[in-house]
PDB file of C-alpha atoms in Angstrom:
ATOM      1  CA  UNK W 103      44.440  56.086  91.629  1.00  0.00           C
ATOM      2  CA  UNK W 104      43.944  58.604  88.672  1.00  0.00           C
ATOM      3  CA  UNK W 105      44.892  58.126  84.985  1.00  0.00           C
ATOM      4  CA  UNK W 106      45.010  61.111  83.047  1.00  0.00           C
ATOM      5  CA  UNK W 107      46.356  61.426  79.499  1.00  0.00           C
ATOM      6  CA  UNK W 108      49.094  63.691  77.688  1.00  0.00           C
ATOM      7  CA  UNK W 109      47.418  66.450  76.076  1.00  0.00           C
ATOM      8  CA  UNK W 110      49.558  65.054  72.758  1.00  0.00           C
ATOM      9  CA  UNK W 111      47.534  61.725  73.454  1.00  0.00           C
ATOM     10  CA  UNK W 112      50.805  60.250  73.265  1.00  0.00           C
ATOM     11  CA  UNK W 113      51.085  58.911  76.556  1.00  0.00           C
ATOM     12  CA  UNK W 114      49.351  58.630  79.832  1.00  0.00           C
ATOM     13  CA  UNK W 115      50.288  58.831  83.768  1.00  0.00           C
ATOM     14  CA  UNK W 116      48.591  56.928  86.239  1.00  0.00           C
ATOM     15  CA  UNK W 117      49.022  57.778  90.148  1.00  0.00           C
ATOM     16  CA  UNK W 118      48.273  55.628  92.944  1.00  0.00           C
ATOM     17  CA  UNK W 119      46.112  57.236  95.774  1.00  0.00           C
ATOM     18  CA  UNK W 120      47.589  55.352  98.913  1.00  0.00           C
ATOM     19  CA  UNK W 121      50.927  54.265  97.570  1.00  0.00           C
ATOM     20  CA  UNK W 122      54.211  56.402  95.822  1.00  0.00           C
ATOM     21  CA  UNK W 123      53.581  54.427  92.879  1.00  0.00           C
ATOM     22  CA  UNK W 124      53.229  56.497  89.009  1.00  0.00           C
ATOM     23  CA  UNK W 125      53.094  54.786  85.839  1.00  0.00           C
ATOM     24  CA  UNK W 126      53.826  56.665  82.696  1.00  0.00           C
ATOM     25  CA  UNK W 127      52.266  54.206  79.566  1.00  0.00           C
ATOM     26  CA  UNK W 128      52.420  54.952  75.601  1.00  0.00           C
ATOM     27  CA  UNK W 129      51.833  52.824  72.412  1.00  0.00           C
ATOM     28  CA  UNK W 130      54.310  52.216  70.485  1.00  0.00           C
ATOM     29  CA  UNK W 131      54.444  49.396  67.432  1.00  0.00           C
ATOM     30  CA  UNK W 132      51.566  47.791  68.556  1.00  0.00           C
ATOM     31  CA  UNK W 133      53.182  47.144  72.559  1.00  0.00           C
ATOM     32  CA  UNK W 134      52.204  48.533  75.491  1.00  0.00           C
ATOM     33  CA  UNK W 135      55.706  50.535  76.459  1.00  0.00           C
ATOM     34  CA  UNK W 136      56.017  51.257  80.264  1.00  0.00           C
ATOM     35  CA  UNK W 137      57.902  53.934  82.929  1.00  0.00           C
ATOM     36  CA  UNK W 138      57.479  53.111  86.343  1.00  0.00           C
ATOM     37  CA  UNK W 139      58.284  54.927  89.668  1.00  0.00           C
ATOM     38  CA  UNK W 140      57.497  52.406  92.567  1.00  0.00           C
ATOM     39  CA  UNK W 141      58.817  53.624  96.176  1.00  0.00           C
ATOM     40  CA  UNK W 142      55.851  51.883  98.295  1.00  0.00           C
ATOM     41  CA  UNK W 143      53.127  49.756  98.671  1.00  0.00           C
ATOM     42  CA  UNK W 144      49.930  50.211 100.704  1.00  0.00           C
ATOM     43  CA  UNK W 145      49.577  48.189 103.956  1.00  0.00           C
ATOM     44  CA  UNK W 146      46.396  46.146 103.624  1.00  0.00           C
ATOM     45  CA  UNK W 147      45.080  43.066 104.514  1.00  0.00           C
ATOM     46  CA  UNK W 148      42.901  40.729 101.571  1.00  0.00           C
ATOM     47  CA  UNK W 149      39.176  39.865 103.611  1.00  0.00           C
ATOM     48  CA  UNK W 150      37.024  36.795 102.397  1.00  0.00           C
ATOM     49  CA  UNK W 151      33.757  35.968 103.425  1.00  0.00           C
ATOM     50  CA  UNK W 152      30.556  34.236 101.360  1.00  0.00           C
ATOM     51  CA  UNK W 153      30.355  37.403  99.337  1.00  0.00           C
ATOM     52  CA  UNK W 154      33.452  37.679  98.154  1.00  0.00           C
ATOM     53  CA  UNK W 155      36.863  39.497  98.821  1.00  0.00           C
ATOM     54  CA  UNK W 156      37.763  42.596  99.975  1.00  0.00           C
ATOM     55  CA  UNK W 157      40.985  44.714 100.396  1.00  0.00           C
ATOM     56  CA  UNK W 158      40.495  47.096 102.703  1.00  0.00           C
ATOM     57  CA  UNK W 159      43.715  49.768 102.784  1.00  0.00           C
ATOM     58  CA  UNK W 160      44.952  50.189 106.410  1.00  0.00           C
ATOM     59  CA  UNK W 161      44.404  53.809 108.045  1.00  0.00           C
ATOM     60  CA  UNK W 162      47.960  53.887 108.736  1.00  0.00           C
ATOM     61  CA  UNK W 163      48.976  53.818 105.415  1.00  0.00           C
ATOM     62  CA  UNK W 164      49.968  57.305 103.967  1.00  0.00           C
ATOM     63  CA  UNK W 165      47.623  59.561 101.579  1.00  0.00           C
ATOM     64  CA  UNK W 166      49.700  59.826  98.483  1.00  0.00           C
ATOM     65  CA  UNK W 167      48.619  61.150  95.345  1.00  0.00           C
ATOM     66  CA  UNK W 168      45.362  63.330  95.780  1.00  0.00           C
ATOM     67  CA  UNK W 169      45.282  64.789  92.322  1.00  0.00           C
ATOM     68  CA  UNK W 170      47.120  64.460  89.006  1.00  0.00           C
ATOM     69  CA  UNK W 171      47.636  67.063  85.852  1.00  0.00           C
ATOM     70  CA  UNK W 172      49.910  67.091  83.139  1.00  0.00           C
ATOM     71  CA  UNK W 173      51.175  69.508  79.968  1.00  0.00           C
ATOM     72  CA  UNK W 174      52.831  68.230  77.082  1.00  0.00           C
ATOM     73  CA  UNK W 175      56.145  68.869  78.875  1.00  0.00           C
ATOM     74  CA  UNK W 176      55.509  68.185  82.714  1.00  0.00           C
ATOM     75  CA  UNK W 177      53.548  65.305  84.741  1.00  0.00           C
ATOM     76  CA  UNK W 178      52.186  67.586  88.308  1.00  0.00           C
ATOM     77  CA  UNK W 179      51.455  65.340  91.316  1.00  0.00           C
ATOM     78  CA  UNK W 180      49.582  66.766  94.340  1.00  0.00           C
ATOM     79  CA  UNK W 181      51.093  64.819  97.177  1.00  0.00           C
ATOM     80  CA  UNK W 182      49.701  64.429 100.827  1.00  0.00           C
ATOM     81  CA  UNK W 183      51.860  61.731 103.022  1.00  0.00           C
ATOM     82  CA  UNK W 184      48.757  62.369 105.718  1.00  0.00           C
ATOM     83  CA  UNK W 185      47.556  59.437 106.954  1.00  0.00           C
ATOM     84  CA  UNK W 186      43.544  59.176 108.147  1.00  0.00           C
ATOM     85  CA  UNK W 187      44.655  57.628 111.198  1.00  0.00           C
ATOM     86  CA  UNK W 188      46.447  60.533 112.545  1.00  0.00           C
ATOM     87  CA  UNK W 189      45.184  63.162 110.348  1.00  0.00           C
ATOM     88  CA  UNK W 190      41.217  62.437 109.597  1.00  0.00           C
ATOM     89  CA  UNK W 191      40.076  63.960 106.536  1.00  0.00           C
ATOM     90  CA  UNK W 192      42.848  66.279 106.243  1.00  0.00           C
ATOM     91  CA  UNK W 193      44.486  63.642 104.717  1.00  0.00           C
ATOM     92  CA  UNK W 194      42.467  63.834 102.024  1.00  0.00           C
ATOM     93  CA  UNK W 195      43.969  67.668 100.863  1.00  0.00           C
ATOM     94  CA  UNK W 196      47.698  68.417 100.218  1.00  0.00           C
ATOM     95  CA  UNK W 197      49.798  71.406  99.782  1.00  0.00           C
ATOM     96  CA  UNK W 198      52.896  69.256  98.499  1.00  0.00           C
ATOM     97  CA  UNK W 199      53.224  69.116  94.374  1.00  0.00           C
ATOM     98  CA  UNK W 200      55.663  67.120  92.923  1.00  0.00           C
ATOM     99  CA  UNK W 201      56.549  67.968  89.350  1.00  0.00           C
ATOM    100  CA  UNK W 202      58.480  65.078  86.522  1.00  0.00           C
ATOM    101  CA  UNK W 203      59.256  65.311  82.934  1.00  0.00           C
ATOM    102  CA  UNK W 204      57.278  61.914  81.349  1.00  0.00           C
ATOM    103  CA  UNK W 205      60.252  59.760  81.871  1.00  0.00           C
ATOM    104  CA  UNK W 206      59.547  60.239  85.534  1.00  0.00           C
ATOM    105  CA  UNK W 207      62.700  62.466  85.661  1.00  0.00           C
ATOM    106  CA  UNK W 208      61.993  64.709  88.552  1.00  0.00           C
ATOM    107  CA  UNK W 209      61.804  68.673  87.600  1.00  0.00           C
ATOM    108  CA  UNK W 210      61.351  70.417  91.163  1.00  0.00           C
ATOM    109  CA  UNK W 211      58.876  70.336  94.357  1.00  0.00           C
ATOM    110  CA  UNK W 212      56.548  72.739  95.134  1.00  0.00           C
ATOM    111  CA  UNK W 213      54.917  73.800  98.254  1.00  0.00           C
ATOM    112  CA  UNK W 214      51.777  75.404  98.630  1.00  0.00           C
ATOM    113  CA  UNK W 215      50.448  77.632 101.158  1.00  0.00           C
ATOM    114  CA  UNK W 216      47.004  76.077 101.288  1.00  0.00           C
ATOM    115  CA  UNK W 217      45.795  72.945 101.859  1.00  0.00           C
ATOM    116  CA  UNK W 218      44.459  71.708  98.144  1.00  0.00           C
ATOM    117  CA  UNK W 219      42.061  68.988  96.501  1.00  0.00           C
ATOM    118  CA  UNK W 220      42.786  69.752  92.930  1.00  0.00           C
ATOM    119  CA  UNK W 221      45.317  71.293  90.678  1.00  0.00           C
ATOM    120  CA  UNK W 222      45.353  72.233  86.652  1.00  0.00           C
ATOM    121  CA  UNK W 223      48.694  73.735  85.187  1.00  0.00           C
ATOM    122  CA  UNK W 224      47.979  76.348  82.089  1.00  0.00           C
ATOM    123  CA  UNK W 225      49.483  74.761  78.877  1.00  0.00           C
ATOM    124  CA  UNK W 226      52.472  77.147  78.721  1.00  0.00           C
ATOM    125  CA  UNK W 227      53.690  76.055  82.702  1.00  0.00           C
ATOM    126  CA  UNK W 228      53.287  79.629  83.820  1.00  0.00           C
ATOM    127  CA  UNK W 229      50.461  79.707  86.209  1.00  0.00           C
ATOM    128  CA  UNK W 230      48.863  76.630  88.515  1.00  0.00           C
ATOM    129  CA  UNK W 231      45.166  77.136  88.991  1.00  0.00           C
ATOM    130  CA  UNK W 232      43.652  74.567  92.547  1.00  0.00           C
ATOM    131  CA  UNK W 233      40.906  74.585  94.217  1.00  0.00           C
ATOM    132  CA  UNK W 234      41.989  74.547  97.516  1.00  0.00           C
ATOM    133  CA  UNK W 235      40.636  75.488 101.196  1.00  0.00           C
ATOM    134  CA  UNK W 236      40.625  79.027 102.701  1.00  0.00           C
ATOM    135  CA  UNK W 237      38.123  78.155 104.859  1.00  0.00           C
ATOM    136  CA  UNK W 238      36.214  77.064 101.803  1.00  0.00           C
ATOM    137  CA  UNK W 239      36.690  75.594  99.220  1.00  0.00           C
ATOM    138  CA  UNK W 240      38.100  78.263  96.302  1.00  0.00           C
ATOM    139  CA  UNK W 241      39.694  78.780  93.083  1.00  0.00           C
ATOM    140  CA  UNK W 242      43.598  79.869  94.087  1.00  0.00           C
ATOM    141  CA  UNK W 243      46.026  81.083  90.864  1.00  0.00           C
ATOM    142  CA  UNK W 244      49.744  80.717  91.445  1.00  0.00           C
ATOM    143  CA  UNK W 245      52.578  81.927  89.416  1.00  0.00           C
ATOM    144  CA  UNK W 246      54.992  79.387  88.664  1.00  0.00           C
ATOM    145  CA  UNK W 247      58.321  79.491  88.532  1.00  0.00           C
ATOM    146  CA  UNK W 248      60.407  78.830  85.695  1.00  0.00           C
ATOM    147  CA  UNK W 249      60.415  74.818  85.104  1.00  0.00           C
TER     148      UNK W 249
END
C-alpha cells in the first residue's frame, strides 16, 4: 500500500493496494494511537519452497487503492475495484476518488472522467491536479466542489 503523512505531521494514512483497508496513525503520549477502516481482505494463498515464502495476491482479487493524497483537512483515495483478471492493466488506473475527514469519516465520492494513476489536492481543497490517461499520460486540473 502507500503511507503518506498529514501535511501538519500530525498523523499519517496508510492505504492498502489490493484490499479496502486505510489506517489513519498519530503519536500521542508516547503510544501509537490508531483509526482503522477494514471492509476486505485480499484473496491469496502463502507459497513455501527451499527459498523461502511467498504470498502471491490472487488476480481475482480487486485493485483498490491506486493512489493516496491528503490536506490538513481531507484524506483523498483514488479507488479502482478492477481486477487484473478481468481487466489487465486497466486495473491498475481509476477514475473513482473517495474523500474522508482523518477519523475516516467519509466526506463525498468523486468520479472522474478519465481513467487516472495519480492525484494531488491543492492545500485550500479547491482544485485536484492527476495525471491521468487521454491517450497519454497528462496533467488534468479539476475544480472541486465545495467539501
Amino acid at each position: 500500500g502507500i503511507v503518506i503523512n498529514k501535511p501538519d505531521g500530525t498523523k499519517s494514512v496508510q492505504a492498502m493496494g489490493y484490499c479496502d483497508i486505510v489506517i489513519v496513525s498519530s503519536l500521542e503520549n508516547g503510544y501509537m494511537k490508531k483509526t482503522e477502516m477494514i471492509k476486505t481482505y485480499p484473496e491469496y494463498k502463502i507459497e513455501e519452497d527451499d527459498f523461502g515464502y511467498s504470498v502471491p495476491i490472487s488476480a481475482y482479487s480487486p485493485r483498490c487503492y491506486i493512489d493516496v493524497a491528503a490536506t490538513n483537512e481531507y484524506i483523498y483515495l483514488l479507488y479502482s475495484g478492477k481486477t487484473f483478471a478481468k481487466d489487465k492493466y486497466d486495473s491498475l488506473h481509476g477514475n473513482r476518488i473517495f474523500v474522508y475527514d482523518w477519523e475516516l469519516n467519509p466526506v463525498c465520492k468523486l468520479s472522474l472522467d478519465l481513467p487516472t494513476y495519480m492525484i494531488s489536492p491543492t492545500i485550500e481543497n479547491k482544485s485536484l491536479y492527476t495525471i491521468s490517461l487521454s491517450p497519454d499520460y497528462k496533467v488534468v486540473k479539476y475544480k472541486l466542489p465545495p467539501l
